[in-house]
PDB file of C-alpha atoms in Angstrom:
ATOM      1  CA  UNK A  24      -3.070 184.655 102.436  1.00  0.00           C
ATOM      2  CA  UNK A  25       0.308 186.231 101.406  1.00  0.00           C
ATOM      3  CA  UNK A  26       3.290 186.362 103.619  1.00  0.00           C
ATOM      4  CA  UNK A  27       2.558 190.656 104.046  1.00  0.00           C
ATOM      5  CA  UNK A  28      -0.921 189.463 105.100  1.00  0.00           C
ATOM      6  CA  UNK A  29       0.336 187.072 107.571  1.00  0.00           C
ATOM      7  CA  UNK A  30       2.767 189.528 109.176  1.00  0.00           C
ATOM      8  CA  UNK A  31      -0.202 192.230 109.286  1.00  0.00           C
ATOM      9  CA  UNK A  32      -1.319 190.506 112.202  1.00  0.00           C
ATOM     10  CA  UNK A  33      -0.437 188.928 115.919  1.00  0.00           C
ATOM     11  CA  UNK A  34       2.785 187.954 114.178  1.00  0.00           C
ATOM     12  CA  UNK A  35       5.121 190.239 114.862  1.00  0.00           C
ATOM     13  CA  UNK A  36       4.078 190.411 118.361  1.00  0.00           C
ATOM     14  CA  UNK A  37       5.154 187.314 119.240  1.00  0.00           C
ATOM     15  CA  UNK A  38       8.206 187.547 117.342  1.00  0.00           C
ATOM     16  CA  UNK A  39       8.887 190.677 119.680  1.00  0.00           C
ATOM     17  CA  UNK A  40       8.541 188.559 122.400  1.00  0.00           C
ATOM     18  CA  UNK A  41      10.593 185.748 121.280  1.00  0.00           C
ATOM     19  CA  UNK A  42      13.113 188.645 120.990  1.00  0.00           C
ATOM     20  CA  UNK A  43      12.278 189.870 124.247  1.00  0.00           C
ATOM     21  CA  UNK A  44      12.849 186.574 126.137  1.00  0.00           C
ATOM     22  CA  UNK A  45      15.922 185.789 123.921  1.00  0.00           C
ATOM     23  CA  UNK A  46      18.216 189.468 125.124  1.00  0.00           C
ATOM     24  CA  UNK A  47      16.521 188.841 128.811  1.00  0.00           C
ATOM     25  CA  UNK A  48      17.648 185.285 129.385  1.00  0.00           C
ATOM     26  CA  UNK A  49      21.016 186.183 127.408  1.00  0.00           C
ATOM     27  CA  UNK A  50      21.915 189.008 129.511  1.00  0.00           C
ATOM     28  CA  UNK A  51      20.773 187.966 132.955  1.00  0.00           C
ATOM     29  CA  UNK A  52      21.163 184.293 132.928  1.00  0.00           C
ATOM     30  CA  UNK A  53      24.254 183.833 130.715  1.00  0.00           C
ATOM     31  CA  UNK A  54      25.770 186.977 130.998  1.00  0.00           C
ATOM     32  CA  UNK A  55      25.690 187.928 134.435  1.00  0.00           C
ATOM     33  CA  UNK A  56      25.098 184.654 136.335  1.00  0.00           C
ATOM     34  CA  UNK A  57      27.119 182.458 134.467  1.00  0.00           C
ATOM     35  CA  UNK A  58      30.250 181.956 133.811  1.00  0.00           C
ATOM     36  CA  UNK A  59      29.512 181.870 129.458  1.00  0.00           C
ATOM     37  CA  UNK A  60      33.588 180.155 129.293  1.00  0.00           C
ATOM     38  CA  UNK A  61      32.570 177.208 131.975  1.00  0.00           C
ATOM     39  CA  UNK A  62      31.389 173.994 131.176  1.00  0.00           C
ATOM     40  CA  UNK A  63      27.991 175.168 132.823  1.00  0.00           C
ATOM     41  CA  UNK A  64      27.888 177.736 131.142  1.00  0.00           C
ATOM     42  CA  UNK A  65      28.756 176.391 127.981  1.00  0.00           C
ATOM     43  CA  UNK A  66      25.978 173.704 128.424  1.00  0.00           C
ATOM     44  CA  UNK A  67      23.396 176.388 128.973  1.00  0.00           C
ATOM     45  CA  UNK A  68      24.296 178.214 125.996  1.00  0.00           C
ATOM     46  CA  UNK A  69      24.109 175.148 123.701  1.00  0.00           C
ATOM     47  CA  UNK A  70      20.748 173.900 125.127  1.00  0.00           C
ATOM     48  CA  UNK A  71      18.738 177.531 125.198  1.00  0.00           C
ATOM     49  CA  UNK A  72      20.074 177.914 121.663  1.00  0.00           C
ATOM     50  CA  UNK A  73      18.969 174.664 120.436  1.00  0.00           C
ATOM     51  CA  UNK A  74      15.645 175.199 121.710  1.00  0.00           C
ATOM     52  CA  UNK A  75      15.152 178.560 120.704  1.00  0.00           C
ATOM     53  CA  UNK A  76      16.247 177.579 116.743  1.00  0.00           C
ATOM     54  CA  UNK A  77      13.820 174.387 117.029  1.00  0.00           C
ATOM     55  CA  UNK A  78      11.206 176.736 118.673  1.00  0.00           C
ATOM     56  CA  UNK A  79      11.091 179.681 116.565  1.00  0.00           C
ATOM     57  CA  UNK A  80      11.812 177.297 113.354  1.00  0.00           C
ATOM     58  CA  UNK A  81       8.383 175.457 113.850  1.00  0.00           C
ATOM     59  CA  UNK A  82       6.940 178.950 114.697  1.00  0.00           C
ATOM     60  CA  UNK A  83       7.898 180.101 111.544  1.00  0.00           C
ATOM     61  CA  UNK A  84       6.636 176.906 109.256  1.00  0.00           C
ATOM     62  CA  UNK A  85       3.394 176.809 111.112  1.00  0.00           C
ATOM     63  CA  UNK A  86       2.977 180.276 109.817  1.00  0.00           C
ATOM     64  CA  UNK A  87       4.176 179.776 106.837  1.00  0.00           C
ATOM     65  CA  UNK A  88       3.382 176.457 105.176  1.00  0.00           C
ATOM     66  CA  UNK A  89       0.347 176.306 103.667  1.00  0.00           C
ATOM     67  CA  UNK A  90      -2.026 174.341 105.759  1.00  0.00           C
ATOM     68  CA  UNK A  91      -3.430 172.684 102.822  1.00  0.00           C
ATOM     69  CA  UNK A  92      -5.638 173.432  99.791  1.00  0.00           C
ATOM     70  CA  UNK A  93      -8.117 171.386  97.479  1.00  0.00           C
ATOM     71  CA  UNK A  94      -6.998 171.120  94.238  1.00  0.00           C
ATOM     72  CA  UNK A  95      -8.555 173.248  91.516  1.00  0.00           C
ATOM     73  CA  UNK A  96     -11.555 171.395  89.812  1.00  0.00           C
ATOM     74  CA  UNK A  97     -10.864 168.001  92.614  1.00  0.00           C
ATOM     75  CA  UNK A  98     -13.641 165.371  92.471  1.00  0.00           C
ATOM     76  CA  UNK A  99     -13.300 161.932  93.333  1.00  0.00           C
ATOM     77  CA  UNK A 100     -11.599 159.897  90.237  1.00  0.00           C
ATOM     78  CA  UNK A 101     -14.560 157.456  90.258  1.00  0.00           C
ATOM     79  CA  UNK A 102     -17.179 160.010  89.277  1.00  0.00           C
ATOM     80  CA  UNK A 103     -18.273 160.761  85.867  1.00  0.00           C
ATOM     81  CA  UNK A 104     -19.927 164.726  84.865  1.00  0.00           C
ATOM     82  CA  UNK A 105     -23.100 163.090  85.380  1.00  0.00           C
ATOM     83  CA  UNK A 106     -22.181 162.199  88.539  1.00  0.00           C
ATOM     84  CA  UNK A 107     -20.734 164.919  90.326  1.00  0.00           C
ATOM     85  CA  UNK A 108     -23.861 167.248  88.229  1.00  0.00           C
ATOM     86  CA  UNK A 109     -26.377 164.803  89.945  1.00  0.00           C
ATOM     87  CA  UNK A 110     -24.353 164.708  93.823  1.00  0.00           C
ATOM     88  CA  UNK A 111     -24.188 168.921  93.614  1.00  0.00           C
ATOM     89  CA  UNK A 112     -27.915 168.875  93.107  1.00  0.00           C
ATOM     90  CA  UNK A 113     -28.522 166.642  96.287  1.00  0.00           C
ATOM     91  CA  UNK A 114     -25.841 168.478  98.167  1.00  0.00           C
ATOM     92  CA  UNK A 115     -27.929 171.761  97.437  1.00  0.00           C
ATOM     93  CA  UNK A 116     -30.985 170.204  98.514  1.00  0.00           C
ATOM     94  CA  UNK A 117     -32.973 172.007 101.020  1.00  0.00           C
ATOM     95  CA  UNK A 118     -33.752 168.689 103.295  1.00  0.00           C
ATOM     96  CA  UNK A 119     -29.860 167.719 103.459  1.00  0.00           C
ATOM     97  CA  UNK A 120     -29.068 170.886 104.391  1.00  0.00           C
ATOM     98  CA  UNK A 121     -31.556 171.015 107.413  1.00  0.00           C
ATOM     99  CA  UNK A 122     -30.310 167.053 108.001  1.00  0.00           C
ATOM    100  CA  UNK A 123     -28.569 166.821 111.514  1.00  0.00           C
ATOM    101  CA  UNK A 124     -27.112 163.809 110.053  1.00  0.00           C
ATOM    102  CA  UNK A 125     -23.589 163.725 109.379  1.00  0.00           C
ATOM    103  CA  UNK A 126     -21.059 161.414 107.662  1.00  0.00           C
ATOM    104  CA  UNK A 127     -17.526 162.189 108.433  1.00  0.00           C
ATOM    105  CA  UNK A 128     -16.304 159.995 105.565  1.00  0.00           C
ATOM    106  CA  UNK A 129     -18.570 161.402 102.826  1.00  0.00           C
ATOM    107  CA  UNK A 130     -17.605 163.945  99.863  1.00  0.00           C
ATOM    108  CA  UNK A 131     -19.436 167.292 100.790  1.00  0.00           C
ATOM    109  CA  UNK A 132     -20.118 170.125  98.470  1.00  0.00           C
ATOM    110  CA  UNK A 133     -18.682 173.848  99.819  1.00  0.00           C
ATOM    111  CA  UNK A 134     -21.269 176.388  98.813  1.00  0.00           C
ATOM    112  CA  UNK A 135     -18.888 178.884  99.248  1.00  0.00           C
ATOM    113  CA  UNK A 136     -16.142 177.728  97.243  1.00  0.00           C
ATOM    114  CA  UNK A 137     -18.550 176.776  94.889  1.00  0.00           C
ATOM    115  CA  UNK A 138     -16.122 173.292  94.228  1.00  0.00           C
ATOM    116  CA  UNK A 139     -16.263 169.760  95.942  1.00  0.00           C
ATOM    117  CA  UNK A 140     -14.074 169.070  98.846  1.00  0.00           C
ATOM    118  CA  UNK A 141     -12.997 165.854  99.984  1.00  0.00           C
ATOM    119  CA  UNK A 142     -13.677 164.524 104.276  1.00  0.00           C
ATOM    120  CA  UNK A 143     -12.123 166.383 106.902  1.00  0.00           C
ATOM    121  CA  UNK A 144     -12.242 169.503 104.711  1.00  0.00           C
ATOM    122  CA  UNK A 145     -13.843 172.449 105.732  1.00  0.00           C
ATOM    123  CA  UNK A 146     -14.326 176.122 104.690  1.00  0.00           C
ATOM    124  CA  UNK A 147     -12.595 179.431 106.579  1.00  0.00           C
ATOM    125  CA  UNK A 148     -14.513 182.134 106.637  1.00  0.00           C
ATOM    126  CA  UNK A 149     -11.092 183.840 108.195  1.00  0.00           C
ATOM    127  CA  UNK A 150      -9.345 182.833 104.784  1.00  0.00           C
ATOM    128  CA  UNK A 151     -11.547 182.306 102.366  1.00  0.00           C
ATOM    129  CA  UNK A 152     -10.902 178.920 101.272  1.00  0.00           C
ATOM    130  CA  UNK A 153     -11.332 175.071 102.166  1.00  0.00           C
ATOM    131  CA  UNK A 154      -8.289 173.684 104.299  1.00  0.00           C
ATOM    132  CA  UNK A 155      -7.738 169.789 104.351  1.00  0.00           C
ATOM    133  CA  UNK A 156      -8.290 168.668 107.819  1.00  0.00           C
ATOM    134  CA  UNK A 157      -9.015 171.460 109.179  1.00  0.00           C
ATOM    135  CA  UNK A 158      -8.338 172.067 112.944  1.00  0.00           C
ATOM    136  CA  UNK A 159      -8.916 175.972 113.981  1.00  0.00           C
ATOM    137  CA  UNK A 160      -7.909 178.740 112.597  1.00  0.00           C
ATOM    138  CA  UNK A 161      -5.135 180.345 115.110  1.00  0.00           C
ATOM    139  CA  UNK A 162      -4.709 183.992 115.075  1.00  0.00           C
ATOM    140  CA  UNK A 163      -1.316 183.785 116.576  1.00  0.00           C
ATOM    141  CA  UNK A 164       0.100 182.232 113.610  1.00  0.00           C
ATOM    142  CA  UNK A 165      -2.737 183.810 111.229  1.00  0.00           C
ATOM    143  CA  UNK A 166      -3.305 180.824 109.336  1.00  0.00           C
ATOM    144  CA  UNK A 167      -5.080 177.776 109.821  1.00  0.00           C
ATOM    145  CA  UNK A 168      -4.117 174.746 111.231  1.00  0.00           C
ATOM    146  CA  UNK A 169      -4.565 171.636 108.829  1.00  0.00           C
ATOM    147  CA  UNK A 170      -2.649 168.753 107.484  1.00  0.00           C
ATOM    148  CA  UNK A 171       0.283 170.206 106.216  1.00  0.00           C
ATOM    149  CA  UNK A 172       1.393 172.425 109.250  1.00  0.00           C
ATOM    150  CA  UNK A 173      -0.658 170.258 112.292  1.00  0.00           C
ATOM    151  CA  UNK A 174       2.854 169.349 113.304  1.00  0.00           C
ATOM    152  CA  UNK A 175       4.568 172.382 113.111  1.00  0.00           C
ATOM    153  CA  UNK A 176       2.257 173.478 115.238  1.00  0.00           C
ATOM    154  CA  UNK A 177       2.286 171.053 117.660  1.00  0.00           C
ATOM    155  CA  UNK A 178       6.048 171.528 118.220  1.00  0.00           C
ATOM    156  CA  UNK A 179       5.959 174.770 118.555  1.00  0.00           C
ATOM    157  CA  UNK A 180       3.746 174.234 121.738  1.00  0.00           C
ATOM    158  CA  UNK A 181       6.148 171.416 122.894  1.00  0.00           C
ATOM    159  CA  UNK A 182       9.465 173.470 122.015  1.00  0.00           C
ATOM    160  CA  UNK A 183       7.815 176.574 123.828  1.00  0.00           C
ATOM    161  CA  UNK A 184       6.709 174.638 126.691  1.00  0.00           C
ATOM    162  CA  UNK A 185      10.015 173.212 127.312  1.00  0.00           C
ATOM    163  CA  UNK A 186      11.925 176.162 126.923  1.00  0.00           C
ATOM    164  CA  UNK A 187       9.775 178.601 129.649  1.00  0.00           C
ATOM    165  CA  UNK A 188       9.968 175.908 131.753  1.00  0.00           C
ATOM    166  CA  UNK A 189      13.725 175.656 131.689  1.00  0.00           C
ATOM    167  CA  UNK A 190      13.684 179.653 131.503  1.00  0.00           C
ATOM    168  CA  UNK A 191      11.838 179.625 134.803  1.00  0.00           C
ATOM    169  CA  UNK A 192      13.891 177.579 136.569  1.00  0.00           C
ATOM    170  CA  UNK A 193      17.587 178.694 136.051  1.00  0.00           C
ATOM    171  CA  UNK A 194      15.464 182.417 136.319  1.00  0.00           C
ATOM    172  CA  UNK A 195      14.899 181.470 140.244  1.00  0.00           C
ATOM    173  CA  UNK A 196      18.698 180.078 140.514  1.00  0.00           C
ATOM    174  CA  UNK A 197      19.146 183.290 139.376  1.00  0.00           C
ATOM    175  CA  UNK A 198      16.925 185.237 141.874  1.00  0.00           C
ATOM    176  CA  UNK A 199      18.241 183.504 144.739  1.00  0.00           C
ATOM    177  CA  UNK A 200      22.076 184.191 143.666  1.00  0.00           C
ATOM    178  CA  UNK A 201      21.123 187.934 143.145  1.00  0.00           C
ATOM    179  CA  UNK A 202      19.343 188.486 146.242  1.00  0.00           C
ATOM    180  CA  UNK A 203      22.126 186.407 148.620  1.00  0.00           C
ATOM    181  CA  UNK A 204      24.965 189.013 146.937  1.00  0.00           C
ATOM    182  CA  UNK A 205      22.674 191.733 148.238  1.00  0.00           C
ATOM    183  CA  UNK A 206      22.715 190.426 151.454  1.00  0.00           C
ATOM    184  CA  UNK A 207      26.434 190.550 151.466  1.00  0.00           C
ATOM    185  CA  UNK A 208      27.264 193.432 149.442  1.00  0.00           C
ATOM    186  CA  UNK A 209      26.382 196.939 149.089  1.00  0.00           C
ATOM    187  CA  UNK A 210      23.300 196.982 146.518  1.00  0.00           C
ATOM    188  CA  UNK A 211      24.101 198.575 143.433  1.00  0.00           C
ATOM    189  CA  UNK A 212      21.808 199.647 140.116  1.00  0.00           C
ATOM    190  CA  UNK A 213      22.606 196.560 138.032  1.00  0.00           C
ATOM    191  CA  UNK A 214      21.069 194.170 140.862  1.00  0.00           C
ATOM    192  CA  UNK A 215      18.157 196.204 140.731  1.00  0.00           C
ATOM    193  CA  UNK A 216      17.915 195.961 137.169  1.00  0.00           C
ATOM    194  CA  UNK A 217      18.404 192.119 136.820  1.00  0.00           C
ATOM    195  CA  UNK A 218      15.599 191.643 139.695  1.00  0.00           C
ATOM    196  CA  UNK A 219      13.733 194.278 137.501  1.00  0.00           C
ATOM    197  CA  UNK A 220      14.363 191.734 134.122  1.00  0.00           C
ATOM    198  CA  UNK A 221      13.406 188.243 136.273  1.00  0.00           C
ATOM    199  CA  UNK A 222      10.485 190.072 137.412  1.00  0.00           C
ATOM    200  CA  UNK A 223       9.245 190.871 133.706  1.00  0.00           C
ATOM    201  CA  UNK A 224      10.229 187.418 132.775  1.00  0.00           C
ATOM    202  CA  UNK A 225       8.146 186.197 135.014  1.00  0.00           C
ATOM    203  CA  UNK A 226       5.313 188.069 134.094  1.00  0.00           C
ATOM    204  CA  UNK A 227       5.488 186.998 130.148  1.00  0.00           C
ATOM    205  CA  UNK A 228       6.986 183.531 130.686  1.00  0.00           C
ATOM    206  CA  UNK A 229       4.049 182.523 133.493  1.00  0.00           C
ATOM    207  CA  UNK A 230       1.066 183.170 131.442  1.00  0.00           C
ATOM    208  CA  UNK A 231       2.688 181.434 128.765  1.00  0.00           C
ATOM    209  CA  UNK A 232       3.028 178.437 130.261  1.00  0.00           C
ATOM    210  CA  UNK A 233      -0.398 178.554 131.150  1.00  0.00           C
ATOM    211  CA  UNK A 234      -1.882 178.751 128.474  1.00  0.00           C
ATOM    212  CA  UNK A 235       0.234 176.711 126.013  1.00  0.00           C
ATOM    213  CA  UNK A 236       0.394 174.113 128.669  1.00  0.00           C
ATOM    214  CA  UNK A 237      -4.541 174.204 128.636  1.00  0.00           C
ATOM    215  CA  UNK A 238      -4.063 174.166 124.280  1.00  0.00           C
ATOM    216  CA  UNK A 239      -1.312 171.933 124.321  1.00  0.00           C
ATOM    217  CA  UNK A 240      -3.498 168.960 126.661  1.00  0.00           C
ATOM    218  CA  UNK A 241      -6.253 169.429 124.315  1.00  0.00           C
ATOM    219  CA  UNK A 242      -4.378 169.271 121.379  1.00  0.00           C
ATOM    220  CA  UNK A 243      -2.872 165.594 122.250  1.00  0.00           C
ATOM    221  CA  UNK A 244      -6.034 164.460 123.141  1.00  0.00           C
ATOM    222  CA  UNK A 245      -7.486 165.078 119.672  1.00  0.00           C
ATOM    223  CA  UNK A 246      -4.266 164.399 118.341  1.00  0.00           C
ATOM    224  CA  UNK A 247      -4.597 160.080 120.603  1.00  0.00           C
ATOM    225  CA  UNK A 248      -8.365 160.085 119.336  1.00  0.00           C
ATOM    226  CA  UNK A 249      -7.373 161.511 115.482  1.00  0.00           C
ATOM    227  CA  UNK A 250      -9.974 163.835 115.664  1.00  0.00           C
ATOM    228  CA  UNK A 251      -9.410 167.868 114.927  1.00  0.00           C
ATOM    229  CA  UNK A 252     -10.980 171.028 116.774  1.00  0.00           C
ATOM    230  CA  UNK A 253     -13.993 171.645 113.948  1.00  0.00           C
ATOM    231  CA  UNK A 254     -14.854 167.567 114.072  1.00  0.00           C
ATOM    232  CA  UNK A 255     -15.358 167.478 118.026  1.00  0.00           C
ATOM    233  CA  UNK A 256     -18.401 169.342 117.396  1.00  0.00           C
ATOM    234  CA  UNK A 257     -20.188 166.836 115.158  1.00  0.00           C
ATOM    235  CA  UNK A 258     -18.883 163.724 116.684  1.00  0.00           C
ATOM    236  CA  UNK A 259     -20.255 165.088 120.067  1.00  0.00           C
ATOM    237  CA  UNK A 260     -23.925 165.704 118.567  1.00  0.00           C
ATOM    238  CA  UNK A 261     -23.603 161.652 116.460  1.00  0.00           C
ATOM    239  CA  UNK A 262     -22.345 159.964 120.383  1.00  0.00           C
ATOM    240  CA  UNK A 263     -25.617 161.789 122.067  1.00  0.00           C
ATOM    241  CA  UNK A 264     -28.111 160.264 118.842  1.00  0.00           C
ATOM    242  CA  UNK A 265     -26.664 157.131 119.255  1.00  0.00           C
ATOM    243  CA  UNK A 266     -27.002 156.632 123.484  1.00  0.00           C
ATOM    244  CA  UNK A 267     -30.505 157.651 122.742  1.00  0.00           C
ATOM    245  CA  UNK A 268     -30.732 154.186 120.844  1.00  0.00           C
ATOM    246  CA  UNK A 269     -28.892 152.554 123.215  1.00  0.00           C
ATOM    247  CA  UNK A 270     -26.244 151.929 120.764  1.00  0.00           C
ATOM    248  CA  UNK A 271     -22.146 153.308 121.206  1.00  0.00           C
ATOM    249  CA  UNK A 272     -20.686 155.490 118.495  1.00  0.00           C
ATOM    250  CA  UNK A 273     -17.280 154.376 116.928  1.00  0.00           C
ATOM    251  CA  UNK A 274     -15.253 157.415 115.253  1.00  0.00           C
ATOM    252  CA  UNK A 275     -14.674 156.432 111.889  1.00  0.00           C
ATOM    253  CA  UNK A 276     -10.912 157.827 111.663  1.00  0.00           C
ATOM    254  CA  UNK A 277      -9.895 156.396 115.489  1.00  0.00           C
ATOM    255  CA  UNK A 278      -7.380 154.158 114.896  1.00  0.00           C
ATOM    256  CA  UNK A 279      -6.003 153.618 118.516  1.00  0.00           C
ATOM    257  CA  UNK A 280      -3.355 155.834 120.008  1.00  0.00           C
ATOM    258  CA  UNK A 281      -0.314 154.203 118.638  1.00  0.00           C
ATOM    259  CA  UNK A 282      -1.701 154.952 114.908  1.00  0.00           C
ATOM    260  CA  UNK A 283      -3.327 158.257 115.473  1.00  0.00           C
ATOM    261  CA  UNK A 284       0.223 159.745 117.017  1.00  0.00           C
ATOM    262  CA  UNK A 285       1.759 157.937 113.509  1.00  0.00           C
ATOM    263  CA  UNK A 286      -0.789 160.258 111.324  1.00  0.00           C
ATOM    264  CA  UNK A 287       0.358 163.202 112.836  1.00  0.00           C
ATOM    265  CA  UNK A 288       3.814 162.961 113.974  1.00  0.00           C
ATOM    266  CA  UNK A 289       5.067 160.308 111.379  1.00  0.00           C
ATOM    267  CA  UNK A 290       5.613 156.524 111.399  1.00  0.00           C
ATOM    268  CA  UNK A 291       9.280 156.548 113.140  1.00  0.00           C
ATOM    269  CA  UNK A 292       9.072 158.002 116.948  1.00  0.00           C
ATOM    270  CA  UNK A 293      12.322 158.942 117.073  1.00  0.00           C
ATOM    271  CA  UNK A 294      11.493 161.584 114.512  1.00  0.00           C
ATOM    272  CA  UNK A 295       8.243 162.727 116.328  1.00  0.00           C
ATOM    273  CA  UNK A 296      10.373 165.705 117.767  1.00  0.00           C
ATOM    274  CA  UNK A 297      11.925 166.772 114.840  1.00  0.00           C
ATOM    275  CA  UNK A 298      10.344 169.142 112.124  1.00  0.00           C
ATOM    276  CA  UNK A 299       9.519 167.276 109.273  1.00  0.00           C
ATOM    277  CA  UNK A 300       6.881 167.510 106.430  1.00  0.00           C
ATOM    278  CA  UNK A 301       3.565 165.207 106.891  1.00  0.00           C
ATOM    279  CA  UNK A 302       3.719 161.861 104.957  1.00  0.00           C
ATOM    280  CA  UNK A 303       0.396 161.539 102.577  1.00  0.00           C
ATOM    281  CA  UNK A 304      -1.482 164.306 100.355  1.00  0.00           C
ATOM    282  CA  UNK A 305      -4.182 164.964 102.966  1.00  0.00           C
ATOM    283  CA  UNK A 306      -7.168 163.625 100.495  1.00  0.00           C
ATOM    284  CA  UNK A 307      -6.471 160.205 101.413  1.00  0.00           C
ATOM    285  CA  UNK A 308      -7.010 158.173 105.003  1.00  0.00           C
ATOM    286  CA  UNK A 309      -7.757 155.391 106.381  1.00  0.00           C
ATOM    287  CA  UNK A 310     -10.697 153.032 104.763  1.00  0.00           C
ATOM    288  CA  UNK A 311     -11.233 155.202 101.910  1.00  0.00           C
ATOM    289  CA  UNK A 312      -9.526 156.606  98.913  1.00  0.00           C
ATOM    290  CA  UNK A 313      -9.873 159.875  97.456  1.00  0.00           C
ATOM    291  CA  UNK A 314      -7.455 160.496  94.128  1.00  0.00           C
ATOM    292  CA  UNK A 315      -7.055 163.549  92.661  1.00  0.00           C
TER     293      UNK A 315
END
């Protein structure tokens, strides 16, 4: 998709909202409760600014990175015409495709795409391609989730997180120092409006945290066990065949916590909070090799 494509979309609505939240907070909290020349109130300043750059930065990449794409004609380097004529035949076979089996590490065939695509890749139907790793396709950042913008992503949960939560909070310091001048001076239209503005607040910032806080847990836990949205499906049907035989089934791509964060995030912690690009082509990972 094109960037006028992805702003057709739930795009702009959130960017309203970011706008929303941004005049609120501005006016009520750092306007009118704060002193914005105090040392307070210069702290506040700095840290809702910082995270509303880093917040609306990683918005902005996770829409607008490309998730990642297969490259044109891609096969693995290893395989002669022959080869890949004689694998697209067995792909398109009849009995593999009613097969329950499934190998998370193989090269797999996309019908639609009519072109070979490497593990972890998988077709959307929302935009017409094959994304590498593939997590979900998100409609509030119309565009899928896959290796290249996974992090993004991510931070944009953790930076939005953060900030409603430290909305919320100087939001009641701010209730409770409207209502007691109330109670000791003569009411006038402006407290009404500010209790008017916290009250809105609270209605958009509440339901935010809710549910970024329910996709944020489940992203981390795919994100300790290296798995993605579309591959919980499959590795959930291959754990049930195998406690039928008694046996215990080992994901081929978990690599222990420590690792799995490093695939995601990067290799240096101290840079896990910070917006940078993924590390690695998204064709290649651990115990195989797939060249272009």
């Amino acid at each position: 998709r094109n960037r006028h494509e992805r702003m057709c979309s739930l795009v702009p609505l959130v960017l309203c909202l970011f706008v929303w939240c941004y005049v609120a907070f501005s006016y009520v909290a750092l306007y009118m409760w704060l002193d914005p020349w105090s040392l307070s109130g210069i702290a506040h300043i700095i840290v809702f600014h910082v995270l509303t750059v880093l917040l609306n930065y990683n918005y902005l990449k996770a829409v607008y990175v490309d998730p990642g794409r297969v490259p044109q004609h891609w096969r693995p380097a290893e395989w002669s015409d022959a080869d890949a004529a004689q694998r697209k035949t067995a792909e398109l076979d009849p009995a593999k495709l009613r097969s329950r089996n499934y190998d998370f590490t193989e090269v797999r065939f996309c019908r639609k795409c009519d072109a070979w695509k490497p593990p972890r890749c998988h077709h959307c139907s929302e935009c017409e391609r094959c994304t590498l790793k593939m997590d979900h396709h998100c409609p509030w950042i119309n565009n899928c989730v896959g290796y290249f913008n996974h992090k993004y992503f991510l931070l944009f949960l953790t930076y939005i997180l953060i900030e409603s939560l430290y909305m919320m909070v100087v939001y009641m310091f701010c209730l409770v120092a409207v209502s007691e001048e109330m109670s000791t001076t003569v009411p006038t239209g402006w407290h009404s409006l500010q209790i008017i503005i916290i009250i809105f607040q609270f209605l958009t910032i509440i339901p935010t945290i809710i549910g970024c806080s329910c996709l944020y847990y489940y992203q981390l836990q795919m994100v300790f066990e290296n798995i993605t949205g579309i591959e919980t499906f499959n590795r959930d049907l291959e754990e049930r065949k195998m406690r039928k035989l008694g046996k215990v089934y080992q994901f081929p791509f978990d690599r222990g916590t420590s690792r799995n964060c490093n695939e995601v995030f990067g290799p240096k912690p101290q840079m896990w909070l910070c917006p940078t690009e993924p590390l690695g082509d998204g064709l290649s990972y651990k115990g195989f090799e797939m060249e272009v």
